[in-house]
CSV table of C-alpha atoms in Angstrom, one decimal:
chain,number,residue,atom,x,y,z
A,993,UNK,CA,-101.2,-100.1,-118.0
A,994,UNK,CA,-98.7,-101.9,-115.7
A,995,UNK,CA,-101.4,-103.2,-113.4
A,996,UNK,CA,-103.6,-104.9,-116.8
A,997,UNK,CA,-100.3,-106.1,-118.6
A,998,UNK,CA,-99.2,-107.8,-114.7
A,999,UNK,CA,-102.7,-108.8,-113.7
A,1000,UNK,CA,-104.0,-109.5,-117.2
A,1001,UNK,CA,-101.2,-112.0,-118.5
A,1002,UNK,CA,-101.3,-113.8,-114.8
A,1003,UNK,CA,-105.0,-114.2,-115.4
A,1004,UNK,CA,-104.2,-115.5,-119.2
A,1005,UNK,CA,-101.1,-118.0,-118.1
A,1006,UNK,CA,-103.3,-119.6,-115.4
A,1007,UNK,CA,-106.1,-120.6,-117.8
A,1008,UNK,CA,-103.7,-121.9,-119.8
A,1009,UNK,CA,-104.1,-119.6,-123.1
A,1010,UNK,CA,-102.5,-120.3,-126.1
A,1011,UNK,CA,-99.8,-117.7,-128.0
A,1012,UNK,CA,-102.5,-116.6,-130.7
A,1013,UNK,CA,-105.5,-116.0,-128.0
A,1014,UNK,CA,-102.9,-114.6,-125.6
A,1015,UNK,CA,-102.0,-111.7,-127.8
A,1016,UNK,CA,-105.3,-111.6,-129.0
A,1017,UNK,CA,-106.4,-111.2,-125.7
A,1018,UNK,CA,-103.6,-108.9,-124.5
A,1019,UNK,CA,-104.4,-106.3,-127.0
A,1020,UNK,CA,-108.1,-106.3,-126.3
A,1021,UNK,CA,-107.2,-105.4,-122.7
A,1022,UNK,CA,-104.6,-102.7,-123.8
A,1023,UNK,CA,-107.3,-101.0,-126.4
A,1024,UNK,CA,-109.8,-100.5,-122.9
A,1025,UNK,CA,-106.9,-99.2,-121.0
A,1026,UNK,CA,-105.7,-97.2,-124.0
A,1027,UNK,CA,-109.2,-95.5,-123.9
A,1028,UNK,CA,-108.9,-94.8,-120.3
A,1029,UNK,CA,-105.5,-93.4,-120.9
A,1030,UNK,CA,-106.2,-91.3,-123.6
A,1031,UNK,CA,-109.0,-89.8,-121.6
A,1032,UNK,CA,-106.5,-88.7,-118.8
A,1033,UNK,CA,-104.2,-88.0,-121.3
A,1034,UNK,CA,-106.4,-84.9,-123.2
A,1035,UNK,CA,-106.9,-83.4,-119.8
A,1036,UNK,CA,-105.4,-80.2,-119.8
A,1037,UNK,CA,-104.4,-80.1,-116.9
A,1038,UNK,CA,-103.1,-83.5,-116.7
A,1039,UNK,CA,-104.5,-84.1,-113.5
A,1040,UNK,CA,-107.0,-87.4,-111.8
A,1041,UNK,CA,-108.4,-87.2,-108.5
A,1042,UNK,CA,-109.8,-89.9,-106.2
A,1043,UNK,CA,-112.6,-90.6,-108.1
A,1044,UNK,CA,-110.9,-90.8,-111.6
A,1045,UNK,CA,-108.4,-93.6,-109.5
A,1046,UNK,CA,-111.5,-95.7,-108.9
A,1047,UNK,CA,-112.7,-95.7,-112.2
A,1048,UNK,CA,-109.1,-96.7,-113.7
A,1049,UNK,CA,-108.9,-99.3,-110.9
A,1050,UNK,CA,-112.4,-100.2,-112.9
A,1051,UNK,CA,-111.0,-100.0,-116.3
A,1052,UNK,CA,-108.0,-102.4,-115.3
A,1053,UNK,CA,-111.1,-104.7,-114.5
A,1054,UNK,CA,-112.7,-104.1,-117.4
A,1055,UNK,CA,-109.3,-104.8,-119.6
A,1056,UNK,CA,-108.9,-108.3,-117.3
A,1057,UNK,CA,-112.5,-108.7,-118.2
A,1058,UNK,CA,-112.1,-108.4,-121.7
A,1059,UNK,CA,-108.3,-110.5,-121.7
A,1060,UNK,CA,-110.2,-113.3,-120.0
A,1061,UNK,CA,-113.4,-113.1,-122.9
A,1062,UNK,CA,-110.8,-113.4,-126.0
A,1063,UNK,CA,-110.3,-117.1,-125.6
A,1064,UNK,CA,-113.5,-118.1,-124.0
A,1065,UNK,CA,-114.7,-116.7,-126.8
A,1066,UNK,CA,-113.1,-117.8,-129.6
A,1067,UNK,CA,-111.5,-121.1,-128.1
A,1068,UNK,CA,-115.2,-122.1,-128.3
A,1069,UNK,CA,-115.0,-122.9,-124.1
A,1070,UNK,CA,-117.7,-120.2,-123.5
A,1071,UNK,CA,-117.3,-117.4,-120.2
A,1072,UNK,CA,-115.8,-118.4,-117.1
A,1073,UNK,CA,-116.4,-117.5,-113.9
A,1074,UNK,CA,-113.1,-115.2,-114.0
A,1075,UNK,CA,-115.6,-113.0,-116.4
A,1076,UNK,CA,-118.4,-113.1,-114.1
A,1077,UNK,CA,-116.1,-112.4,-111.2
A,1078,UNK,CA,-113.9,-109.4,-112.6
A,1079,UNK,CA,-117.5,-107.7,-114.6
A,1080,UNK,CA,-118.9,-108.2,-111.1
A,1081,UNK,CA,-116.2,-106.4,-109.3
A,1082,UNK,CA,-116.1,-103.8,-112.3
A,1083,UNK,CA,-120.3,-103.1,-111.8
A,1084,UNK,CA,-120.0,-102.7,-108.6
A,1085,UNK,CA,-117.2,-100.2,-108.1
A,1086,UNK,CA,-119.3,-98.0,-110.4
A,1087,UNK,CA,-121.5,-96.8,-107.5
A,1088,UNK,CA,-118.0,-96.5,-105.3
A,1089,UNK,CA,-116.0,-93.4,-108.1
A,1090,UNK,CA,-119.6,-91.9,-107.6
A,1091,UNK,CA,-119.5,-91.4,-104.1
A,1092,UNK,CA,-115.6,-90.7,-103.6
A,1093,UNK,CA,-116.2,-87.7,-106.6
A,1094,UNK,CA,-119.2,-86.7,-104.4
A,1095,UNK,CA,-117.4,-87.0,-100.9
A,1096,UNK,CA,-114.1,-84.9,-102.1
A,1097,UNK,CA,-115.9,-82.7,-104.1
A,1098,UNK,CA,-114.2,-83.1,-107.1
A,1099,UNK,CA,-117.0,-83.8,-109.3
A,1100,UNK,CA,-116.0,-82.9,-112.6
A,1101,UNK,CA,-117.2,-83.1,-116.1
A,1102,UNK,CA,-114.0,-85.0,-117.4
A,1103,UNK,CA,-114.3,-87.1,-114.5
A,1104,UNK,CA,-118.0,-88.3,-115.9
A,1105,UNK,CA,-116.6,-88.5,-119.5
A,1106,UNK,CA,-113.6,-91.2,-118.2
A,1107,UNK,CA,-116.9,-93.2,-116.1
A,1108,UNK,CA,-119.1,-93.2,-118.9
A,1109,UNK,CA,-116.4,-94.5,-121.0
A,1110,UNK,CA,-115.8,-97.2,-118.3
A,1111,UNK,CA,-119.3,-98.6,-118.4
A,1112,UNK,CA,-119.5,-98.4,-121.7
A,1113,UNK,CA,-116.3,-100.6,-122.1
A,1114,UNK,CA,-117.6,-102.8,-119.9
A,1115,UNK,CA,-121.1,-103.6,-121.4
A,1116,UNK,CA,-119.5,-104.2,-124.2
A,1117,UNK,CA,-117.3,-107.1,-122.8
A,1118,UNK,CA,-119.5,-108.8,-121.0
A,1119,UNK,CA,-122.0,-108.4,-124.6
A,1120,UNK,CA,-119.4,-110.0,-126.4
A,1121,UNK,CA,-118.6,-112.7,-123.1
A,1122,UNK,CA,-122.3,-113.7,-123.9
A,1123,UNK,CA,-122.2,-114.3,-128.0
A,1124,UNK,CA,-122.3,-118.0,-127.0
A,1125,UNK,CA,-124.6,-118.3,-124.8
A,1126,UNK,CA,-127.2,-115.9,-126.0
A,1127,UNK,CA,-126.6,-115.6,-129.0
A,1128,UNK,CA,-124.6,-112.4,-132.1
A,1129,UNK,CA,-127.7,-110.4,-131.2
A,1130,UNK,CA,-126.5,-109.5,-127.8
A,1131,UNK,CA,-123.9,-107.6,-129.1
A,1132,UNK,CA,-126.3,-104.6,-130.0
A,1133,UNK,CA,-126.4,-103.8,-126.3
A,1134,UNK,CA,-122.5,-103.1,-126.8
A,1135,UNK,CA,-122.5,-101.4,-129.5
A,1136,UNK,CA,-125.6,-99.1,-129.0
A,1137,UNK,CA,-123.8,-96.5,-127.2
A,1138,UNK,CA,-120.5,-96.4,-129.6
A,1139,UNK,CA,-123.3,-96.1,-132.4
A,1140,UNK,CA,-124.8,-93.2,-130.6
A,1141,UNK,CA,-121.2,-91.5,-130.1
A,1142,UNK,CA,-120.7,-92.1,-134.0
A,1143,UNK,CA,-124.2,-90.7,-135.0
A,1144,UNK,CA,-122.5,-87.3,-133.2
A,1145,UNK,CA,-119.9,-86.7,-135.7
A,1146,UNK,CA,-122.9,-86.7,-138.5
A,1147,UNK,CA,-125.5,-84.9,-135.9
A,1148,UNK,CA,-123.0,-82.4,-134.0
A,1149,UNK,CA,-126.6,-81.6,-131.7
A,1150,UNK,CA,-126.3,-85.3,-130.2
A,1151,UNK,CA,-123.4,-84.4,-128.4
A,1152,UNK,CA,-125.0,-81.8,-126.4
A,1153,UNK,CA,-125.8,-82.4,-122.9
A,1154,UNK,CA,-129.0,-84.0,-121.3
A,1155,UNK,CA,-129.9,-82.9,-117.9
A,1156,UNK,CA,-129.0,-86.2,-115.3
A,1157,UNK,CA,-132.4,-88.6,-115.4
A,1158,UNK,CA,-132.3,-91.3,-112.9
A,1159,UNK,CA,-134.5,-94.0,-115.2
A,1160,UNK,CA,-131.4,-93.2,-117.4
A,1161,UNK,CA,-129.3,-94.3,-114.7
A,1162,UNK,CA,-131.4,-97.0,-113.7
A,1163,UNK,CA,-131.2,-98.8,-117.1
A,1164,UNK,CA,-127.6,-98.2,-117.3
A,1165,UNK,CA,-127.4,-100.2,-114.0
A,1166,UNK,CA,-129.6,-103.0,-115.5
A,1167,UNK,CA,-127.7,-103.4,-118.7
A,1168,UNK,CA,-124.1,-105.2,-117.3
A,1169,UNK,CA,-126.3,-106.7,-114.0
A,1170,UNK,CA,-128.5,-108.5,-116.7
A,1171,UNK,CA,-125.2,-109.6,-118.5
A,1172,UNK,CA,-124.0,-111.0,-115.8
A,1173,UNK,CA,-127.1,-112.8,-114.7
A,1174,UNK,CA,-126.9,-114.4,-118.2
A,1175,UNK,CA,-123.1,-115.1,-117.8
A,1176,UNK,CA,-123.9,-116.7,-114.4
A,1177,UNK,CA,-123.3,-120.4,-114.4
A,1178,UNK,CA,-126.8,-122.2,-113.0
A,1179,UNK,CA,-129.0,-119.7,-113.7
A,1180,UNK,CA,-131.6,-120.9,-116.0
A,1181,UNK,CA,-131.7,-120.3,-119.9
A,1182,UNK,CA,-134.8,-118.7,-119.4
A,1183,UNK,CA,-134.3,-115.8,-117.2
A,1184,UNK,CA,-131.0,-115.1,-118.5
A,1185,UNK,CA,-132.6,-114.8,-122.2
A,1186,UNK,CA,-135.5,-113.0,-120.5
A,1187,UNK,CA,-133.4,-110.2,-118.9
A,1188,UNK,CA,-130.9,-109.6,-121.7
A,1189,UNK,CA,-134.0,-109.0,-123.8
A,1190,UNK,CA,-135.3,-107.0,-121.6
A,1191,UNK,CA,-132.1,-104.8,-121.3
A,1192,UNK,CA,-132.4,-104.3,-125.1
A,1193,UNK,CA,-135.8,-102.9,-125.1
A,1194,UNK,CA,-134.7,-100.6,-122.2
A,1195,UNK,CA,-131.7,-99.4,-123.7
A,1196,UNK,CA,-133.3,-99.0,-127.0
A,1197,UNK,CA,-136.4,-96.9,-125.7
A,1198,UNK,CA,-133.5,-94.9,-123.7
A,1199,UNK,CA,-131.4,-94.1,-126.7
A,1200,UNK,CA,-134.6,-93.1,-128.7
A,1201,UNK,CA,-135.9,-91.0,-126.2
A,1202,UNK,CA,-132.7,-89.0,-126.0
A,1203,UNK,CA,-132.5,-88.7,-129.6
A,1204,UNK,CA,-135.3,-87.6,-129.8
A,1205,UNK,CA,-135.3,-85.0,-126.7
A,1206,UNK,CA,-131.8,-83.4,-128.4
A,1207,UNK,CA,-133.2,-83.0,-132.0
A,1208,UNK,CA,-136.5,-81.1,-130.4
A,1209,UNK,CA,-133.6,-78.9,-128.2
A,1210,UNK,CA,-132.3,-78.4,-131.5
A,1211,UNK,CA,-135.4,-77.6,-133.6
A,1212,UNK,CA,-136.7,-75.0,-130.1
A,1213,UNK,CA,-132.8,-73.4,-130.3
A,1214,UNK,CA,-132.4,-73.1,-134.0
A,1215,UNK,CA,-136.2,-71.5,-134.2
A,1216,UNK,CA,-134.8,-69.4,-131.5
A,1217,UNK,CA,-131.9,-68.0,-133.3
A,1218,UNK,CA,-133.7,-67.6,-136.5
A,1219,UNK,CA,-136.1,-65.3,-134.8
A,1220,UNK,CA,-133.2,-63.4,-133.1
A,1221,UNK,CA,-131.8,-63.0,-136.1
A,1222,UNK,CA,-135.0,-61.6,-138.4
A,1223,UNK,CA,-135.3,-58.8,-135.1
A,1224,UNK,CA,-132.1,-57.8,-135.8
């Protein structure tokens, strides 16, 4: 929290932001830190190891990210390069917690949980960092995976765990990298339009496909039990 509220208003004073966007802005920074927090926070025990310190080094990114969006955003200036610089930073750090959880064996499912969380966060910044320049429709990429969480508490077998898929991986990856190709100053309206559309698709045809892997887990297990049960 100390390193986003020090880093985050320097960030805000040097582009100048006025007293509404500043606040504005602060808060949006505190609600992705207050995500990462809580995360740690429900541990029991409260404990982080080196990985978990790289990905809250990539949340404070994330919350600088998302200060820095607020009055690009509404201030009607569009995304900086600050936004392309700190998402960029914030991407690729996600392959460094990774490899320190892998190196120091601490691997761990809470550990994923606070990650996933991360890049989540993120996507959704840069998403809402590219509203001008793309367009409101850009902000389903942000959303999708918050709507997914949501669609849990309604369909409790959603929250059960796929085995690791590296396409899924892969078009995780693509989703922020074809954000901030789009955020990029230079690179041509084209390409940018072409690759946030295609990160859609992907990340729609993902989601579906896991939807509809759990529900057959569930139909296969709940066919399972009833059987068990009838035997008995």
């Amino acid at each position: 929290m100390a390193g986003f509220l020090v880093s985050g208003g320097w960030i805000l004073t040097v582009a100048g932001a006025g007293a509404t966007y500043f606040l504005a802005a602060i808060a949006a920074g505190l609600a992705v830190m207050g995500n990462a927090a809580a995360s740690i926070l429900n541990r029991k025990p409260r404990l982080t190891t080196a990985a978990d310190r790289v990905t809250l080094i990539r949340a404070v990114l994330v919350a600088c990210c998302a200060a820095a969006t607020v009055p690009a955003m509404f201030g009607g200036t569009g995304p900086g390069m600050q936004v392309v610089v700190l998402g960029a930073a914030a991407f690729l750090l996600d392959a460094v917690d990774g490899a320190v959880a892998r190196r120091f064996a601490c691997v761990s499912p809470a550990g994923g949980r606070l990650d996933v969380q991360t890049d989540a966060a993120l996507v959704l910044v840069l998403s809402c960092a590219a509203v001008p320049i793309t367009g409101p429709w850009v902000l389903s990429i942000g959303v999708m995976w918050y709507a997914f969480v949501a669609a849990g508490w309604f369909r409790p077998q959603l929250k059960r765990t796929l085995p690791i898929k590296r396409l899924r991986k892969v078009i995780g990856a693509f989703q922020p990298f074809a954000l901030l190709l789009a955020l990029t100053p230079g690179v041509p309206g084209g390409i940018s339009m072409a690759a946030v559309f295609l990160a859609l698709v992907a990340l729609v045809a993902s989601f579906g496909r896991d939807v509809v892997e759990l529900e057959q887990n569930h139909r296969k297990w709940t066919g399972r039990h009833s059987s068990t049960e009838l035997v008995n």
